[in-house]
Tab-separated table of C-alpha atoms in Angstrom:
chain	number	residue	atom	x	y	z
W	1	GLN	CA	-0.105	0.047	0.047
W	2	ASN	CA	2.635	2.285	1.111
W	3	LEU	CA	4.705	1.731	-2.397
W	4	ALA	CA	1.121	2.479	-4.247
W	5	ASP	CA	0.582	5.777	-2.155
W	6	GLN	CA	4.149	6.756	-3.364
W	7	GLN	CA	3.645	6.017	-6.954
W	8	ALA	CA	0.172	8.021	-6.855
W	9	ILE	CA	1.905	10.963	-5.370
W	10	VAL	CA	4.823	10.954	-7.997
W	11	GLU	CA	2.166	10.521	-10.928
W	12	GLY	CA	0.029	13.626	-9.248
W	13	LEU	CA	3.311	15.621	-9.457
W	14	THR	CA	4.573	14.970	-12.734
W	15	GLY	CA	1.845	13.620	-15.027
W	16	PRO	CA	1.379	15.135	-18.549
W	17	GLY	CA	-2.231	17.004	-17.124
W	18	VAL	CA	-0.587	18.362	-13.969
W	19	HIS	CA	-1.022	22.251	-13.708
W	20	VAL	CA	1.360	23.848	-11.033
W	21	MET	CA	0.368	26.870	-8.812
W	22	ASP	CA	2.817	28.882	-6.763
W	23	VAL	CA	1.781	30.199	-3.809
W	24	GLY	CA	3.533	32.946	-1.921
W	25	ALA	CA	3.111	34.633	1.485
W	26	THR	CA	0.602	38.156	1.669
W	27	ASN	CA	2.389	39.265	4.475
W	28	ALA	CA	6.156	39.980	5.256
W	29	ARG	CA	6.646	36.220	6.551
W	30	GLN	CA	8.406	33.858	4.141
W	31	PRO	CA	6.504	30.773	3.995
W	32	PHE	CA	5.852	29.523	0.345
W	33	GLY	CA	4.335	26.572	-0.917
W	34	ARG	CA	3.250	24.935	-4.492
W	35	MET	CA	0.171	23.168	-5.382
W	36	PHE	CA	-0.044	20.515	-7.951
W	37	TRP	CA	-3.065	19.841	-9.955
W	38	ASP	CA	-3.274	16.724	-11.781
W	39	GLN	CA	-6.419	17.664	-14.020
W	40	PRO	CA	-7.146	14.237	-15.740
W	41	THR	CA	-7.319	12.613	-12.315
W	42	ASN	CA	-8.660	15.314	-10.250
W	43	ARG	CA	-5.948	14.794	-7.398
W	44	TRP	CA	-4.396	17.757	-5.903
W	45	THR	CA	-0.992	17.801	-3.939
W	46	PHE	CA	-0.112	20.761	-2.000
W	47	VAL	CA	2.965	21.024	-0.337
W	48	ALA	CA	4.503	24.115	1.939
W	49	TYR	CA	7.448	25.234	3.675
W	50	ASN	CA	8.826	27.556	6.443
W	51	LEU	CA	5.371	27.777	7.915
W	52	PRO	CA	4.957	29.080	11.371
W	53	ALA	CA	3.221	26.524	14.088
W	54	PRO	CA	-0.534	27.821	14.092
W	55	ALA	CA	-1.632	29.408	17.250
W	56	ALA	CA	-3.023	27.233	20.181
W	57	GLY	CA	-6.476	26.309	19.366
W	58	ARG	CA	-5.613	27.087	15.645
W	59	THR	CA	-5.300	25.144	12.326
W	60	TYR	CA	-4.487	25.938	8.869
W	61	GLN	CA	-7.123	25.328	6.095
W	62	LEU	CA	-6.754	25.201	2.469
W	63	TRP	CA	-9.209	26.353	0.057
W	64	PHE	CA	-10.082	26.310	-3.580
W	65	VAL	CA	-11.534	29.430	-4.651
W	66	THR	CA	-13.685	29.587	-7.861
W	67	ARG	CA	-14.165	32.204	-10.467
W	68	GLY	CA	-17.236	33.065	-9.010
W	69	GLN	CA	-15.654	33.553	-5.382
W	70	LYS	CA	-16.986	30.231	-3.946
W	71	LYS	CA	-14.568	28.919	-1.265
W	72	VAL	CA	-14.305	25.107	-0.996
W	73	SER	CA	-12.418	23.493	1.850
W	74	ALA	CA	-9.498	21.192	0.496
W	75	GLY	CA	-8.480	20.395	4.103
W	76	MET	CA	-6.886	21.190	7.171
W	77	PHE	CA	-3.343	20.991	8.259
W	78	ASP	CA	-0.712	21.552	10.715
W	79	PRO	CA	3.134	21.846	9.539
W	80	GLY	CA	5.592	19.587	11.268
W	81	PRO	CA	8.580	20.506	13.134
W	82	ASN	CA	10.301	22.021	10.345
W	83	GLY	CA	7.502	24.238	8.961
W	84	SER	CA	6.668	21.904	6.091
W	85	ALA	CA	3.383	20.389	5.375
W	86	MET	CA	1.443	18.117	2.520
W	87	VAL	CA	-2.014	18.208	1.784
W	88	ARG	CA	-3.507	15.499	-0.877
W	89	ALA	CA	-6.926	15.656	-2.105
W	90	THR	CA	-9.209	14.782	-4.562
W	91	PHE	CA	-11.828	17.132	-5.954
W	92	ALA	CA	-13.398	17.565	-9.468
W	93	LEU	CA	-13.359	20.861	-10.796
W	94	ALA	CA	-13.564	22.287	-14.356
W	95	PRO	CA	-9.866	23.656	-15.159
W	96	ASP	CA	-11.706	26.918	-16.165
W	97	SER	CA	-13.408	27.465	-12.859
W	98	LEU	CA	-10.661	27.778	-10.244
W	99	ALA	CA	-9.314	31.282	-9.757
W	100	ALA	CA	-7.016	30.599	-6.739
W	101	ILE	CA	-6.022	28.466	-3.670
W	102	ALA	CA	-5.502	29.852	-0.301
W	103	VAL	CA	-4.454	29.010	3.116
W	104	THR	CA	-6.025	30.799	6.130
W	105	SER	CA	-5.834	30.199	9.570
W	106	GLU	CA	-8.850	28.499	11.406
W	107	PRO	CA	-10.122	27.558	14.591
W	108	ALA	CA	-9.188	23.715	15.343
W	109	GLY	CA	-11.549	21.560	13.594
W	110	GLY	CA	-11.533	24.152	10.714
W	111	SER	CA	-14.468	25.926	9.327
W	112	PRO	CA	-17.411	25.823	6.803
W	113	GLN	CA	-15.919	29.282	5.133
W	114	PRO	CA	-12.688	31.279	5.600
W	115	THR	CA	-12.929	33.192	8.871
W	116	THR	CA	-9.727	35.074	8.436
W	117	ALA	CA	-7.806	36.800	5.582
W	118	PRO	CA	-5.531	34.202	3.547
W	119	PHE	CA	-1.889	34.321	4.240
W	120	LEU	CA	-0.972	32.479	1.442
W	121	VAL	CA	-2.354	32.884	-1.985
W	122	GLY	CA	-1.836	31.266	-5.352
W	123	SER	CA	-3.348	32.564	-8.465
W	124	ALA	CA	-4.513	29.569	-10.764
W	125	ALA	CA	-3.540	31.462	-14.177
W	126	LYS	CA	-1.700	29.364	-16.438
W	127	SER	CA	1.566	30.617	-17.454
W	128	GLU	CA	2.364	30.002	-21.292
């Protein structure tokens, strides 16, 4: 099972239909991340680095933001001791309907919609 999981991660990061989005900080901190979207399989892999530990009673939440500004949770996460994190999700979304991805700080257990301004934001605009 572990080998199959690793193979799925590699395929989700390197496949011909994978769209990559860079994610940068919206404040003076320097955390950063990258979203890999394997569009043919609807698999998403988000990796982040240099994240501070969330405040007590808080967690980070990853959001898909549609062109109509609908925000869909892609999961909650806490970084490891070195500030890195990975979130994997499977979510069907038409390639032209995604505007951005965002990360917010939310109460432990997450929120149905963001309650804070995102501190990481990545545009879904494709670079040609």
